[in-house]
Amino acid sequence: MSDDGDPFANLDHVLGFTLPGRHARGRVARLGPVLDTILANHRYSPVLARLLAEALVLTALLGTTMKEMDDQLTLQAHSQGGVVDLLVCDYRAGALRGYVRHDPERLAQMPAMPSLFGLFGKGYLAITFDQALSNERYQGIVPLEGGSLAEAVEHFFVQSEQIPSLVRVAVDDSGKVAGGILLQHLPEGEEGRERLHTRLDHPEWEHVRVIGQTIKAGELADPRLPLETLLWHLFHEEDEVRLLSTVPLARGCRCSMDYVRGVIGRFTPEEQAEMVDEKGFISVDCEFCSRVFPIRPDELQI
Ligand SMILES: [Zn+2]
């Protein structure tokens, strides 16, 4: 994770940290080749590629706050009748994936830099935490508001979860590098417990928030700037910054032939017959990774 000549040394990682003296915690993330690999599975316009890049950074930031290896975090933005009607990203064990469902014809008629509202219209942001050990699932939903997905996620934590939070995401001009930061205030003894009351103007948090707001987009998405150095720039005047372990990121999809067969197997034989193409296969492609699964209907009857 240093600038030792490896052009990818500072990419595809999330670094966690705490500021014990301020009862704050955070994550910084930067994506490079993983982002490129995920985008290469789709043919998105630059606008959608940037939207998905932002969503993937947010998913990595939030996913790595979950405790167990196999916990899963899913970030979904959806709307009815929007140019984009669904965006889904998920994270599990360092693996990221995501896709955007949209109307290409309407997108082509939009201005070059449409707003979040322009893309989704009236939409919702849902964040789902699936805990592997306890098999518990928690989902929070808020209106998709603000100028960006990062703002909507910040709103989610402040309004829905009552956790003072700052979220920033940046994508560089090439669209190939994206980075972000999440800062949260968790007053002593409150982590993991239900919060009955929150103070958004707590002096500890006010201090951390003001520092967090000084971060520049160019630093978040600078592939040459190590994440540790980024944190040093921000917090070198703090008494203590504790670095947590670095989590490497990968592009991962959990689609499989067995899963696809299971889905198609739930249709009636008549419906399956209608799906068969001229070569005799039912072709199903994974929306996350665009992998195509050709299924012979007779395989399903077994
Ligand atoms: Zn897949």
mmCIF file of N, CA and C and ligand atoms in Angstrom, residues 253 255 286 288-289, ligand 1:
data_model
loop_
_atom_site.group_PDB
_atom_site.id
_atom_site.type_symbol
_atom_site.label_atom_id
_atom_site.label_comp_id
_atom_site.label_asym_id
_atom_site.label_seq_id
_atom_site.Cartn_x
_atom_site.Cartn_y
_atom_site.Cartn_z
ATOM 1 N N CYS A 253 -18.889 -12.560 -8.465
ATOM 2 C CA CYS A 253 -20.304 -12.797 -8.723
ATOM 3 C C CYS A 253 -20.623 -14.193 -8.222
ATOM 4 N N CYS A 255 -23.278 -15.961 -9.224
ATOM 5 C CA CYS A 255 -24.186 -16.680 -10.114
ATOM 6 C C CYS A 255 -23.595 -18.062 -10.407
ATOM 7 N N CYS A 286 -26.711 -13.423 -16.431
ATOM 8 C CA CYS A 286 -26.641 -12.839 -15.097
ATOM 9 C C CYS A 286 -26.578 -11.323 -15.255
ATOM 10 N N PHE A 288 -25.678 -9.149 -13.122
ATOM 11 C CA PHE A 288 -24.494 -8.576 -12.477
ATOM 12 C C PHE A 288 -23.249 -8.663 -13.360
ATOM 13 N N CYS A 289 -23.007 -9.842 -13.961
ATOM 14 C CA CYS A 289 -21.721 -10.033 -14.640
ATOM 15 C C CYS A 289 -21.877 -10.340 -16.123
HETATM 16 ZN ZN ZN B 1 -22.980 -13.259 -12.378
#
